[in-house]
Every structure is written in C-alpha cells, then in structure tokens.
Coordinates of C-alpha atoms and ligand atoms in Angstrom, one line a residue:
Chain A
X1 CA 117.8 7.3 180.0
X2 CA 115.6 4.7 177.1
X3 CA 118.1 3.2 174.5
X4 CA 121.6 4.0 176.7
X5 CA 123.8 1.3 176.4
X6 CA 126.0 2.8 179.3
X7 CA 126.3 5.8 182.4
X8 CA 128.8 7.9 180.9
X9 CA 129.3 11.9 180.9
X10 CA 126.4 12.6 178.4
X11 CA 123.9 10.7 180.1
X12 CA 125.5 12.4 183.7
X13 CA 124.6 16.1 181.9
X14 CA 121.4 14.9 180.9
X15 CA 120.9 14.2 184.7
X16 CA 122.4 17.2 186.2
X17 CA 120.2 19.3 183.8
X18 CA 116.8 17.2 185.4
X19 CA 117.7 17.8 188.8
X20 CA 118.2 21.4 188.0
X21 CA 114.9 21.9 186.3
X22 CA 113.6 21.2 190.0
X23 CA 114.6 23.8 191.8
X24 CA 117.1 22.1 193.9
X25 CA 120.0 23.8 193.1
X26 CA 123.3 23.7 191.6
X27 CA 124.8 22.8 194.9
X28 CA 122.4 20.7 195.5
X29 CA 123.0 18.7 192.0
X30 CA 126.7 18.7 192.5
X31 CA 126.5 16.9 195.6
X32 CA 124.1 14.3 194.5
X33 CA 125.9 13.6 191.2
X34 CA 128.8 12.8 193.2
X35 CA 126.8 10.5 195.4
X36 CA 125.3 8.7 192.3
X37 CA 128.4 8.1 190.8
X38 CA 130.0 6.8 194.0
X39 CA 127.4 4.6 194.3
X40 CA 127.5 3.4 190.6
X41 CA 131.1 2.1 191.5
X42 CA 130.9 0.8 194.2
X43 CA 127.8 -1.4 193.1
X44 CA 129.4 -1.7 189.6
X45 CA 126.0 -0.8 188.1
X46 CA 126.9 1.0 185.0
X47 CA 122.8 0.4 184.1
X48 CA 121.5 3.6 183.1
X49 CA 118.0 2.4 184.5
X50 CA 119.1 2.4 187.6
X51 CA 120.0 6.2 187.7
X52 CA 116.6 6.8 188.1
X53 CA 115.9 4.7 191.2
X54 CA 119.0 6.0 192.3
X55 CA 118.5 9.4 192.3
X56 CA 114.9 9.1 193.8
X57 CA 116.5 7.0 196.4
X58 CA 119.5 9.9 197.0
X59 CA 117.0 12.4 197.7
X60 CA 114.2 10.6 199.8
X61 CA 116.8 10.0 202.1
X62 CA 117.6 13.5 202.5
X63 CA 114.0 13.5 203.6
X64 CA 114.4 10.4 205.8
X65 CA 116.9 11.7 207.9
X66 CA 116.3 12.6 211.4
X67 CA 112.8 12.6 209.9
X68 CA 110.0 14.8 211.7
X69 CA 106.0 13.5 211.4
X70 CA 104.4 14.9 208.7
X71 CA 101.3 17.1 208.6
X72 CA 99.7 19.0 211.3
X73 CA 100.5 18.2 214.7
X74 CA 97.1 17.1 216.6
X75 CA 96.5 19.2 219.4
X76 CA 97.7 17.8 222.9
X77 CA 94.6 18.8 225.5
X78 CA 97.6 19.0 228.1
X79 CA 99.1 21.9 226.6
X80 CA 95.5 24.0 225.0
X81 CA 95.8 25.7 223.2
X82 CA 97.5 24.7 220.5
X83 CA 99.4 27.6 218.8
X84 CA 100.5 27.9 215.4
X85 CA 102.3 30.9 214.1
X86 CA 102.3 31.5 210.8
X87 CA 105.1 33.4 208.7
X88 CA 107.0 34.0 205.2
X89 CA 107.9 36.5 202.6
X90 CA 104.8 38.3 200.5
X91 CA 102.4 36.7 198.8
X92 CA 103.0 32.6 199.5
X93 CA 99.7 31.3 200.7
X94 CA 99.9 32.3 204.3
X95 CA 96.6 33.2 205.0
X96 CA 94.9 30.9 202.4
X97 CA 96.8 28.1 204.1
X98 CA 95.6 29.1 207.5
X99 CA 92.0 29.1 206.2
X100 CA 92.7 25.7 205.3
X101 CA 94.0 24.8 208.3
X102 CA 91.5 26.2 210.0
X103 CA 89.0 23.8 208.4
X104 CA 90.7 20.7 208.5
X105 CA 90.9 20.9 212.4
X106 CA 87.5 22.0 212.4
X107 CA 86.2 18.7 210.9
X108 CA 88.9 16.3 213.3
X109 CA 86.2 18.0 215.9
X110 CA 88.8 20.7 217.3
X111 CA 87.9 24.5 218.4
X112 CA 89.4 26.7 216.0
X113 CA 90.3 30.3 217.0
X114 CA 92.2 32.6 214.2
X115 CA 94.1 35.7 215.0
X116 CA 94.3 38.6 212.1
X117 CA 97.6 40.1 213.2
X118 CA 98.5 41.1 209.6
X119 CA 97.3 44.6 210.7
X120 CA 99.3 46.3 207.5
X121 CA 98.5 45.1 204.0
X122 CA 95.6 46.4 202.7
X123 CA 92.1 44.1 203.4
X124 CA 94.7 41.9 204.7
X125 CA 92.0 41.5 207.9
X126 CA 89.0 41.3 206.0
X127 CA 90.6 38.6 203.9
X128 CA 91.4 36.1 207.3
X129 CA 87.4 36.9 208.1
X130 CA 86.2 35.4 204.8
X131 CA 87.9 32.6 205.5
X132 CA 87.4 31.9 209.1
X133 CA 83.8 32.0 207.9
X134 CA 84.0 29.3 205.6
X135 CA 85.8 27.0 207.7
X136 CA 83.1 28.3 210.4
X137 CA 85.8 29.1 213.1
X138 CA 85.7 32.5 215.1
X139 CA 88.4 35.2 214.8
X140 CA 90.3 37.7 216.4
X141 CA 90.8 41.4 215.3
X142 CA 92.0 44.6 215.9
X143 CA 92.2 47.2 213.1
X144 CA 94.4 47.7 210.6
X145 CA 97.6 49.3 212.0
X146 CA 97.4 47.9 215.1
X147 CA 100.6 46.6 216.9
X148 CA 100.5 42.7 215.6
X149 CA 101.9 41.6 218.7
X150 CA 99.2 43.3 221.0
X151 CA 97.0 41.1 218.3
X152 CA 98.7 37.9 219.0
X153 CA 98.5 38.5 222.7
X154 CA 94.9 39.2 223.0
X155 CA 94.3 36.1 220.7
X156 CA 95.9 33.9 222.9
X157 CA 93.6 35.2 226.5
X158 CA 90.7 34.9 224.1
X159 CA 92.2 31.2 223.2
X160 CA 92.3 30.4 227.1
X161 CA 89.7 32.3 228.3
X162 CA 87.0 30.2 225.3
X163 CA 89.0 26.9 225.6
X164 CA 90.2 27.1 222.1
X165 CA 92.4 23.3 220.8
X166 CA 93.8 25.5 218.3
X167 CA 94.7 29.6 217.6
X168 CA 96.0 29.9 214.1
X169 CA 97.9 33.2 214.2
X170 CA 98.2 34.6 210.9
X171 CA 101.5 37.5 209.9
X172 CA 102.1 40.1 207.6
X173 CA 104.4 38.6 204.6
X174 CA 108.0 40.2 204.7
X175 CA 111.0 39.3 203.1
X176 CA 113.7 37.9 205.2
X177 CA 116.0 40.7 204.6
X178 CA 114.2 43.7 206.2
X179 CA 115.5 43.7 210.1
X180 CA 112.6 45.9 211.9
X181 CA 110.4 43.3 210.0
X182 CA 111.9 40.5 211.2
X183 CA 112.1 42.0 214.8
X184 CA 108.5 42.2 214.5
X185 CA 107.8 39.3 214.1
X186 CA 110.3 37.5 216.7
X187 CA 108.2 40.1 219.3
X188 CA 105.1 38.5 218.4
X189 CA 106.5 35.2 219.4
X190 CA 108.0 36.2 222.4
X191 CA 105.3 37.8 223.8
X192 CA 103.4 34.5 223.3
X193 CA 106.2 32.9 225.1
X194 CA 105.8 35.1 227.6
X195 CA 102.1 33.9 228.3
X196 CA 103.0 30.3 228.1
X197 CA 106.2 28.6 227.8
X198 CA 106.3 25.9 224.8
X199 CA 104.5 28.1 222.8
X200 CA 103.5 28.6 220.2
X201 CA 104.0 25.0 219.7
X202 CA 104.7 25.1 215.8
X203 CA 106.2 28.1 214.1
X204 CA 105.6 27.2 210.2
X205 CA 107.2 29.1 207.7
X206 CA 104.9 29.4 204.1
X207 CA 107.1 28.6 200.9
X208 CA 105.9 29.2 197.5
X209 CA 106.7 26.4 195.2
X210 CA 107.7 28.8 192.4
X211 CA 110.8 30.5 194.5
X212 CA 114.3 29.6 193.3
X213 CA 117.4 29.8 195.7
X214 CA 115.8 32.7 197.4
X215 CA 114.1 29.7 200.0
X216 CA 117.3 28.9 201.2
X217 CA 117.6 32.2 202.3
X218 CA 114.3 32.5 203.6
X219 CA 114.5 29.5 205.5
X220 CA 117.8 30.5 206.9
X221 CA 116.9 34.0 208.4
X222 CA 113.4 32.8 209.6
X223 CA 114.6 30.0 211.2
X224 CA 117.6 32.0 213.0
X225 CA 114.8 34.4 214.0
X226 CA 112.4 32.4 214.8
X227 CA 113.2 28.2 215.0
X228 CA 111.0 27.0 212.6
X229 CA 109.3 23.6 213.4
X230 CA 108.0 23.2 209.9
X231 CA 107.7 24.4 206.4
X232 CA 104.4 24.6 204.2
X233 CA 105.0 24.5 200.3
X234 CA 102.1 25.7 198.6
X235 CA 101.5 26.0 194.8
X236 CA 102.0 22.4 193.9
X237 CA 99.3 22.7 191.5
X238 CA 101.5 24.7 189.4
X239 CA 104.7 23.5 187.2
X240 CA 107.3 24.3 189.4
X241 CA 108.8 21.2 191.3
X242 CA 109.4 23.0 194.6
X243 CA 113.0 21.0 194.8
X244 CA 114.0 24.1 197.2
X245 CA 112.8 22.1 199.9
X246 CA 115.4 19.6 199.3
X247 CA 118.1 22.2 199.7
X248 CA 116.3 23.0 202.8
X249 CA 116.1 20.6 204.3
X250 CA 119.7 18.9 203.6
X251 CA 121.1 22.3 204.9
X252 CA 119.2 23.3 208.0
X253 CA 117.2 20.1 208.7
X254 CA 113.5 21.8 208.5
X255 CA 111.2 19.5 207.3
X256 CA 107.5 19.8 205.1
X257 CA 105.3 19.4 206.7
X258 CA 102.1 19.9 204.6
X259 CA 102.1 21.1 201.2
X260 CA 99.1 23.5 199.1
X261 CA 97.1 22.3 195.9
X262 CA 95.0 24.4 195.3
X263 CA 92.8 28.2 195.9
X264 CA 89.9 25.8 198.0
X265 CA 89.4 25.2 201.4
X266 CA 90.6 21.6 201.0
X267 CA 93.6 22.0 198.9
X268 CA 96.1 21.0 201.7
X269 CA 97.4 17.3 201.7
X270 CA 100.2 16.2 204.5
X271 CA 103.9 16.3 202.9
X272 CA 104.8 12.5 201.2
X273 CA 108.4 12.4 200.5
X274 CA 107.7 9.1 198.1
X275 CA 104.9 11.0 196.3
X276 CA 107.2 14.1 196.2
X277 CA 110.1 12.7 194.8
X278 CA 108.0 10.7 192.1
X279 CA 106.7 14.2 191.3
X280 CA 110.2 15.8 190.6
X281 CA 110.7 13.4 188.1
X282 CA 107.0 13.2 186.9
Chain B
X1 CA 131.8 46.2 190.3
X2 CA 131.8 42.7 190.2
X3 CA 133.1 41.5 193.6
X4 CA 133.1 37.9 195.6
X5 CA 133.9 34.7 194.8
X6 CA 133.8 35.5 191.0
X7 CA 136.8 38.1 191.5
X8 CA 139.1 35.4 193.6
X9 CA 138.3 32.4 190.5
X10 CA 139.8 35.6 188.0
X11 CA 143.0 36.6 190.1
X12 CA 144.3 33.0 189.1
X13 CA 143.7 33.2 185.7
X14 CA 146.6 36.0 184.8
X15 CA 148.7 36.6 182.1
X16 CA 148.8 38.6 178.1
X17 CA 148.2 37.9 175.1
X18 CA 145.3 36.6 173.9
X19 CA 142.3 35.4 175.6
X20 CA 142.7 31.6 175.2
X21 CA 140.0 29.6 174.7
X22 CA 141.5 27.8 178.0
X23 CA 141.1 31.3 180.0
X24 CA 137.7 31.4 178.9
X25 CA 136.3 28.0 179.4
X26 CA 137.8 28.6 182.9
X27 CA 135.8 31.5 183.7
X28 CA 132.8 30.6 181.8
X29 CA 132.1 27.3 183.9
X30 CA 132.3 29.7 187.4
X31 CA 130.0 31.9 185.2
X32 CA 127.5 29.2 184.8
X33 CA 127.3 28.1 188.2
X34 CA 127.2 31.6 189.3
X35 CA 123.4 32.0 187.0
X36 CA 122.1 29.3 188.0
X37 CA 122.8 30.2 191.7
X38 CA 120.9 33.2 190.3
X39 CA 118.0 31.1 189.0
X40 CA 118.7 31.7 185.4
X41 CA 116.8 28.8 183.6
X42 CA 119.5 26.2 183.1
X43 CA 119.1 26.2 178.9
X44 CA 119.3 29.7 179.1
X45 CA 122.2 29.9 180.8
X46 CA 123.8 27.6 178.4
X47 CA 122.8 29.3 175.9
X48 CA 124.3 32.8 177.2
X49 CA 127.4 31.3 177.9
X50 CA 127.7 30.3 174.1
X51 CA 127.1 33.6 173.3
X52 CA 129.2 35.2 175.8
X53 CA 132.1 32.2 174.8
X54 CA 131.8 33.9 170.9
X55 CA 132.5 37.0 171.8
X56 CA 135.2 36.7 173.9
X57 CA 137.4 34.0 171.8
X58 CA 140.4 35.9 170.3
X59 CA 139.8 39.2 172.3
X60 CA 143.2 40.9 173.0
X61 CA 143.7 40.7 176.4
X62 CA 144.5 44.1 177.8
X63 CA 147.7 44.8 180.5
X64 CA 145.3 46.8 183.1
X65 CA 143.4 43.6 184.1
X66 CA 143.6 39.7 184.2
X67 CA 142.1 37.3 181.3
X68 CA 139.4 36.4 183.9
X69 CA 138.0 39.9 184.8
X70 CA 138.1 40.4 180.9
X71 CA 135.8 37.4 180.1
X72 CA 133.5 38.8 183.4
X73 CA 133.6 42.4 181.5
X74 CA 132.3 40.7 178.0
X75 CA 130.0 39.0 180.7
X76 CA 128.3 41.1 182.0
X77 CA 128.3 44.1 178.6
X78 CA 126.4 40.8 177.1
X79 CA 124.0 40.2 180.0
X80 CA 123.3 44.2 179.8
X81 CA 122.7 44.6 175.9
X82 CA 120.2 41.2 176.1
X83 CA 118.1 42.8 179.1
X84 CA 118.3 45.7 177.9
X85 CA 117.8 45.3 174.2
X86 CA 114.2 45.9 173.8
X87 CA 112.0 48.9 174.0
X88 CA 111.1 49.4 177.2
X89 CA 108.3 52.0 177.0
X90 CA 104.3 51.6 177.8
X91 CA 102.7 51.7 174.6
X92 CA 100.5 55.0 175.3
X93 CA 97.2 55.0 172.4
X94 CA 97.0 58.5 170.9
X95 CA 93.2 58.4 171.5
X96 CA 92.7 58.0 175.3
X97 CA 92.4 55.5 177.6
X98 CA 95.0 53.5 177.1
X99 CA 94.3 50.0 178.4
X100 CA 96.9 48.3 180.5
X101 CA 95.9 44.8 181.7
X102 CA 97.9 43.0 184.7
X103 CA 98.4 39.3 184.8
X104 CA 100.5 36.5 186.2
X105 CA 100.4 33.7 188.8
X106 CA 98.9 34.1 192.2
X107 CA 100.7 36.2 194.9
X108 CA 102.8 37.7 192.5
X109 CA 102.0 41.3 193.3
X110 CA 99.5 42.5 190.7
X111 CA 96.8 44.5 192.8
X112 CA 100.1 46.4 194.3
X113 CA 101.5 46.9 191.1
X114 CA 97.8 48.4 189.9
X115 CA 98.4 50.5 192.4
X116 CA 101.5 51.2 192.0
X117 CA 101.0 52.2 188.0
X118 CA 97.7 54.0 189.2
X119 CA 99.8 56.5 191.3
X120 CA 102.9 56.2 188.8
X121 CA 100.7 57.7 185.9
X122 CA 98.7 60.0 188.2
X123 CA 103.0 61.7 189.4
X124 CA 103.0 62.1 185.3
X125 CA 99.6 64.1 185.2
X126 CA 97.8 61.3 183.8
X127 CA 94.1 60.8 184.8
X128 CA 94.0 56.6 186.1
X129 CA 91.6 54.3 186.6
X130 CA 92.2 51.1 188.9
X131 CA 89.7 48.4 188.0
X132 CA 89.5 45.4 190.2
X133 CA 88.3 42.2 188.1
X134 CA 89.2 39.7 190.8
X135 CA 86.1 38.1 191.3
X136 CA 87.6 35.1 193.4
X137 CA 89.9 36.3 195.8
X138 CA 88.2 36.8 199.1
X139 CA 88.6 40.8 199.9
X140 CA 90.4 41.4 196.1
X141 CA 88.2 44.4 195.5
X142 CA 88.6 45.5 199.0
X143 CA 92.5 45.5 198.7
X144 CA 92.0 47.4 195.1
X145 CA 89.4 49.6 196.6
X146 CA 91.7 50.8 199.8
X147 CA 95.2 50.9 197.2
X148 CA 93.3 52.9 194.9
X149 CA 92.5 55.1 197.6
X150 CA 96.2 55.8 198.6
X151 CA 96.9 56.1 194.7
X152 CA 94.1 59.3 194.9
X153 CA 92.5 57.2 191.8
X154 CA 89.4 56.2 191.5
X155 CA 88.5 52.1 191.6
X156 CA 86.3 50.3 189.5
X157 CA 84.5 47.5 190.9
X158 CA 81.5 45.5 190.7
X159 CA 80.3 43.2 193.6
X160 CA 77.6 41.8 191.9
X161 CA 77.7 39.3 188.7
X162 CA 80.3 37.1 188.1
X163 CA 82.2 37.8 184.7
X164 CA 85.3 39.5 184.7
X165 CA 84.9 40.3 181.1
X166 CA 81.6 42.1 181.9
X167 CA 83.3 44.1 184.0
X168 CA 86.2 45.5 182.2
X169 CA 83.9 46.7 179.2
X170 CA 81.8 48.2 181.9
X171 CA 85.1 49.6 183.8
X172 CA 86.1 51.4 180.5
X173 CA 82.3 53.7 180.0
X174 CA 83.0 54.9 182.9
X175 CA 86.2 55.8 182.5
X176 CA 85.4 57.4 179.8
X177 CA 82.6 59.1 181.0
X178 CA 85.2 60.3 184.2
X179 CA 88.4 61.5 181.8
X180 CA 90.3 59.0 182.2
X181 CA 93.4 58.9 179.7
X182 CA 94.6 55.3 181.9
X183 CA 93.2 52.2 182.9
X184 CA 94.6 49.6 184.8
X185 CA 93.1 46.4 184.9
X186 CA 93.8 44.0 187.5
X187 CA 93.1 40.2 186.8
X188 CA 92.7 37.5 189.4
X189 CA 95.9 35.1 189.8
X190 CA 95.8 31.9 188.0
X191 CA 98.2 29.2 187.0
X192 CA 99.5 29.3 183.1
X193 CA 98.2 25.8 182.9
X194 CA 94.8 26.6 184.4
X195 CA 93.2 26.4 180.6
X196 CA 89.9 27.7 181.9
X197 CA 91.2 30.6 183.6
X198 CA 93.7 31.5 180.6
X199 CA 90.8 31.5 178.4
X200 CA 89.1 34.0 180.5
X201 CA 92.0 36.3 180.1
X202 CA 92.2 35.9 176.5
X203 CA 88.2 36.5 176.2
X204 CA 89.4 40.1 178.3
X205 CA 92.0 40.8 175.7
X206 CA 89.9 40.2 172.5
X207 CA 87.1 42.3 174.6
X208 CA 88.9 45.7 175.4
X209 CA 91.6 45.1 173.3
X210 CA 94.3 46.4 175.6
X211 CA 97.3 48.7 174.4
X212 CA 99.5 47.5 177.3
X213 CA 99.5 43.4 178.8
X214 CA 101.7 43.4 181.6
X215 CA 103.1 40.4 183.4
X216 CA 103.8 40.6 186.6
X217 CA 106.2 37.8 187.9
X218 CA 107.9 37.6 191.3
X219 CA 111.4 38.6 190.9
X220 CA 112.5 35.0 193.4
X221 CA 110.9 33.3 191.0
X222 CA 113.2 29.7 189.9
X223 CA 113.6 27.5 186.9
X224 CA 109.7 28.0 186.3
X225 CA 109.6 31.4 185.2
X226 CA 110.4 29.6 181.5
X227 CA 107.1 27.5 182.1
X228 CA 105.2 29.7 183.3
X229 CA 106.5 33.6 181.1
X230 CA 106.2 31.1 177.7
X231 CA 102.6 29.9 178.6
X232 CA 101.5 33.3 179.3
X233 CA 102.7 34.1 176.4
X234 CA 101.6 31.9 174.0
X235 CA 97.6 32.5 175.6
X236 CA 98.2 36.2 175.5
X237 CA 101.0 37.6 173.5
X238 CA 101.7 40.2 176.1
X239 CA 103.8 43.2 175.8
X240 CA 106.5 43.1 178.7
X241 CA 107.2 42.2 182.4
X242 CA 107.0 43.8 185.9
X243 CA 108.8 42.5 188.2
X244 CA 108.5 42.6 191.6
X245 CA 110.0 42.2 195.5
X246 CA 113.4 42.7 194.3
X247 CA 113.7 44.5 197.2
X248 CA 114.6 41.3 199.1
X249 CA 118.2 39.8 198.1
X250 CA 116.3 37.5 195.6
X251 CA 119.5 37.7 192.5
X252 CA 116.4 38.0 189.8
X253 CA 117.7 35.3 187.0
X254 CA 114.2 34.9 186.3
X255 CA 114.1 38.2 184.5
X256 CA 117.1 36.5 181.9
X257 CA 115.0 33.3 181.4
X258 CA 111.4 35.3 180.7
X259 CA 113.2 37.9 178.5
X260 CA 115.0 35.0 176.3
X261 CA 112.2 32.5 176.0
X262 CA 109.7 35.5 175.3
X263 CA 111.6 38.6 174.0
X264 CA 109.8 40.7 176.0
X265 CA 111.2 43.5 178.2
X266 CA 111.2 44.0 181.6
X267 CA 109.5 47.4 182.2
X268 CA 109.4 48.5 185.2
X269 CA 110.2 46.5 188.6
X270 CA 108.6 47.0 192.0
X271 CA 111.2 47.4 195.0
X272 CA 108.9 47.4 198.2
X273 CA 105.1 46.9 199.6
X274 CA 104.7 51.1 199.4
X275 CA 103.0 52.2 196.2
X276 CA 105.9 54.8 195.5
X277 CA 108.2 51.6 195.4
X278 CA 108.5 51.4 191.7
X279 CA 111.2 52.3 189.1
X280 CA 111.9 51.8 185.4
X281 CA 113.9 49.1 184.6
X282 CA 117.6 49.3 184.5
X283 CA 119.9 46.4 182.5
X284 CA 122.5 47.5 184.0
X285 CA 121.9 46.9 187.7
X286 CA 120.0 43.6 187.0
X287 CA 123.0 42.8 185.3
X288 CA 125.2 43.3 188.2
X289 CA 122.5 41.6 191.1
X290 CA 122.6 38.6 188.2
X291 CA 125.8 37.9 188.1
X292 CA 126.1 38.5 192.3
Ligands
GTP1 N1 97.2 27.7 192.8 C1 97.6 27.8 194.4 N2 97.1 29.4 194.7 C2 97.6 29.1 195.9 C3 97.9 28.5 196.7 N3 98.0 28.9 197.9 C4 97.7 30.2 197.9 N4 96.8 30.4 197.1 C5 97.0 31.7 196.3 O1 98.1 32.3 196.7 C6 97.5 33.9 196.4 C7 98.3 35.1 197.8 O2 97.8 33.9 198.9 P1 97.5 34.4 200.2 O3 97.2 33.6 201.1 O4 96.9 35.8 200.3 O5 99.2 34.5 200.9 P2 100.1 35.3 201.7 O6 101.5 34.7 202.1 O7 98.8 35.5 202.4 O8 100.1 37.0 201.3 P3 100.5 38.2 202.3 O9 99.8 38.3 203.2 O10 100.2 39.4 200.9 O11 102.0 38.0 202.4 C8 96.0 34.1 196.5 O12 95.3 34.0 195.1 C9 95.9 32.3 196.9 O13 94.5 32.1 196.3 C10 98.2 27.0 196.1 O14 98.4 26.1 197.2 N5 97.9 26.8 194.9
GTP2 N1 108.4 43.4 199.7 C1 107.7 43.9 198.4 N2 106.5 43.3 198.8 C2 105.7 43.3 197.8 C3 106.1 43.9 196.5 N3 104.8 43.9 195.4 C4 104.1 43.1 196.3 N4 104.5 42.8 197.5 C5 103.4 42.1 198.4 O1 103.4 40.7 197.6 C6 102.5 40.6 198.4 C7 101.1 40.0 196.8 O2 100.9 41.0 196.4 P1 99.4 41.5 195.6 O3 99.6 42.5 195.4 O4 98.3 40.5 196.8 O5 99.7 40.3 194.6 P2 98.6 39.8 193.7 O6 99.3 39.0 192.3 O7 97.6 40.6 193.3 O8 97.4 38.1 194.2 P3 96.6 37.2 193.8 O9 95.5 38.4 193.6 O10 95.8 36.4 195.2 O11 97.1 36.7 192.7 C8 101.5 41.5 199.1 O12 101.7 41.7 200.5 C9 102.1 42.8 198.8 O13 102.2 43.8 200.0 C10 107.4 44.5 196.1 O14 107.7 44.9 195.6 N5 108.3 43.9 197.4
MG3 MG1 98.3 37.1 203.9
MG4 MG1 95.4 40.3 193.4

C-alpha cells in the first residue's frame, strides 16, 4: 500500500491475496472486493491509504449487523440452571474450553456443574474430570460407552437438585457429515428440552481457527441440527486468522461469542470484532 | 471423474484445433477458484496454475472431448503427479527398532494416529511399542494406554518425572529389552511459533535420532497449512505427513500446500476415529477430492 499513487488492479490483486490468506474464502473475498470498489467509486477516493480502513470497515460491519452480545451469557436466576451444550468436530478444543468456561463462571460466584457426555473417546471422561478439579467444580459422569443422552439427562436432574447456576455439557467430537452422530447429538438436545422448555439456553459450536472452508459446512450442519447460539473460535494464539467466521456470520448469521487463546484455564476471551478485524490485517 | 460446476463451465468451451491461450486462461480461472475453495494456499494455487498453463499451451485438442475437459485432464494429471511424486514408504531401519516420531499442532490427531500405526505395523507382523511422551495434556497418558491396549501393543509411559526427552530415551531401552522392532513416539500438540516447545522436539530428535518423523496434520486445515508445515520443517526436517479426518467433506487442499512448501510426501491418511481407519496415501484419489 505504501508508495502507491492510486488504486489499480495490481493493488486490488494484492488486497485479494491478503484477504485469501485469512481463510475468509474466495466467495467472501469477491464480495468484499466488489463492495470496496463500489465505495471507491462513490467516494471517488482513489487513495490507496483508504483501502485498509475500508476493508476493516467492511468486515466489521459483517459482525455488527444483527449483533448478539459477546461473551458467555450471564445465568438468569429465573431459569436456573443455565445450560450450555458444547458441540463441534474432533479435536477443536471443546473439553478444554469447558474447563476455561467453568473457571470463569465459578470466579463470578456461580455454582457450576459439568457433564461428561463424551462417553466414546478414550480418556475423554478422565480429561474433563481433571478440568473440573482445576476449576474446582462438580462433575456428573457415567462410564465409557454409556448413552450420552442419559448422562445429559442425569446431569440436568443433578443440576436442579443441587440448585446449580450453570450446567455445561461436553459432547464427543463428531464430523458434521456423519448422520448417526448428528442424530445422537440432536437426541441429547431433545432429551434436555423435554426436561425444561428453553434449555439448553446456549448451544455453542467450537471451531478451530486453523480450519479452512470446511468451517462453513460445519456451521451449516450443526446449525441445521441444533440451532446454534454461537461459536467459540479456538487456537487463535497460533498463526491462523480464523477468517472463516466472517463467511459464517455473513451466510448464516451465527456470531462468535468467545475465543480461545491458549491451553491454560484463563485463556478465554470475549469476542471483540474490533480486535479480531485488526488481527486479520496484523 | 470430475463432476459438478467445473464441468458446466467447460461445456461452454467447444471447438477443435489447438488449445488456445484463451481456452486455457478461462478454464484455469475456474480451476483456481476450485483450488482456493478446496483450501489450497493462494500462492501454491498460483504456482500450480502457472505450471499447468505451460503444459497445456499448444496441446492438440482431441475430437472426443472439449478443450475445457482437456485442460481439466492436464490439471488432474499434474496434481496427481505432484501429490504422488516423492517416495512414500516409511524409512525402516535395517537394525531394529525403527523409531517413528509423531508431531503436530494441538488436536490434529497424533495420539489416535499412534494407535493406528501401532495396529498397522502389528498387522504386518511387527512388534510395536507406543510411547506416551505428552506430559502436558490432561489424561494424555490414559488416552495413549487405552489406544495401545486396543491396538494390542504395550504402552511405555512415566507418570512422574518431567522431561519427555528422558521418557523417550527410557522407552528405547524398554523397547529393545522387549524385542520391539517399531517404536512410536506420541508427542504433545504444540504451536510452530512456540519456540520452547519446538525446541523440545529438537531435543528429542537429537537424543533419539528417529528414522522417521511424521507431521500429523488435520485434513481441514486452511491457508495456515503453509506456515505450520514450513515452520515444523524449518525446526525439524520431518520425513512425511499423515493427514487426518479425511472421512469428512473437507476437500483437503492443505495436502497440496504442505507438499509444495516442504517437498515432503503424504504417507498415510486417517479416515475415521477407529484404529483400523488408516490408509496408505493415494495421490489420484486426493487429486479428485481437491478438484471437487
Ligand atoms: N494453542 C491452543 N490449544 C488449544 C486451545 N484450545 C484447546 N487447545 C488444545 O487443543 C487440543 C484438543 O483440545 P480438546 O479440548 O481435547 O478438544 P476436543 O474438541 O474436546 O476434542 P475431542 O473431544 O477429541 O473432539 C488440546 O491439546 C488442547 O490443549 C487454544 O485456544 N489454543
Ligand atoms: N473423524 C475422525 N476423527 C479423528 C481422526 N483422527 C483423530 N480423530 C479424532 O480427533 C480428535 C483428536 O485426536 P487426538 O489423537 O487426541 O489428537 P492429538 O493430536 O493427539 O491432540 P493433542 O495431543 O491434544 O495435540 C479425537 O476425537 C480423535 O478421535 C480421523 O481420521 N477422523
Ligand atoms: Mg473432548
Ligand atoms: Mg495427543
């Protein structure tokens, strides 16, 4: 951008490359570039130094339309427990994120309960038990191979009985194309909704920031199956930009509520569109 | 067989004679789009397209297919050749045990891959040992033990002590005593920009001198594949890639990106959570998958 006297095709090609690198995807890039071109024409602002502010503006506005509040929802005492269902494909950081979230809610003075409803993967229950211990919260678990829906069911009963403020349910990683696994997670949600209308209040899909265009397919299918309330974007402490969430917000209007920035219990932040957009071009 | 939107674009390009530069340019614009949608890194896509352009120019058009289809054929052949170009066998040591180290980002599928490889080698009549060298992740050792048991192999681990390098060294003596001829070292997930953790891998490598280092990479990785693979290569000089979670609908363009930037072949693909879901890499199948 520096040293350019006007906005020309070469510059726009470079802008395209910068955008592509962030994983927003080729369709989103075309859309953004078209809007930038329109804006340059309208404002007859053939000034290269206007490009980056235009880009940031353009992307920020994707997050600002129909904007939901960022961060975890505060539990409302009238609809206790506040139930959060964590879902997503394999290895994205669901179990770790639950540990972080439990810690945060606990420090805010909430009574927190975790449910180990990943009864499939080796040592999944043990892993969540360690996080429960670190966050100093209780956990409901059965044994490996148990029906995840029954773990969810029992955890809700326990949450009611123990007057828990927040119940967070861990589920097994699953690829969105596996019909039987998507049916399984739909059943977990149904079982909860049958117990109390309106729960789970949050259904969060955990998405790895290194994920490319498949993120859209993940969001689409998990949303169709479960009606997602938000996305947690993890591993932003790496070099991946996580730009796929721009396309997801644009196409499906699912907001990012939190981001994971490391493997420790405090490495969770509320999503800040300003910071995120700045980091895209960082 | 390439289907879908690429075909419809190419149906428009009919005619005989030589492939014109215009035919090729138009077709390649669509191919570039398909590659980017498939998560191929934008620079890698550009280089690949340039290569294909050179190959395609001046080719005679055959009467039975459209020029566009012909360009696709050149693309497919070139992609298959690139992906399959380098030798893809695991480096086995003439003197056992063969030492294989698994490295990669958090959550890419290393521990599961260690179990799969253990089972794979056991099926080939080898005596494998799985080493649980991840001392950080909660219940990592439990996970490795359970997978080793399913694979029917022993699992070396140390619950006290804090240096993965020592664990790996001890594991080798143990493996030799047990008459193992393949030892699989599962390491903790880490960021390529975490110098301390990358240094840990370098220390393990220097100490045990593995015959094979496999980068375990998630098949749905986007543009970051180039950074990640490039950095792991710079620190470690790995031997091959094991691409995971290809049982989903990710196109897997990261395969081409990582191969282009490191020159290292994809040796295995993981296509499911179960231990039997491991295959040798097939470049032609990957080429079709990337092209959508
Ligand atoms: N660097 C980094 N690593 C993370 C982050 N969140 C999770 N991880 C790591 O990612 C790996 C996978 O995390 P898990 O919590 O087991 O992921 P999961 O989604 O529960 O995995 P499955 O249950 O197997 O599907 C672990 O090594 C975590 O420490 C993050 O924000 N940054
Ligand atoms: N569907 C599918 N899931 C896979 C595949 N390979 C691994 N997984 C799953 O991916 C998740 C992460 O696998 P792990 O083996 O724990 O990954 P890891 O690289 O060891 O993770 P860290 O040690 O935390 O870095 C688990 O849920 C695995 O079951 C695969 O090929 N397909
Ligand atoms: Mg988990
Ligand atoms: Mg592991």
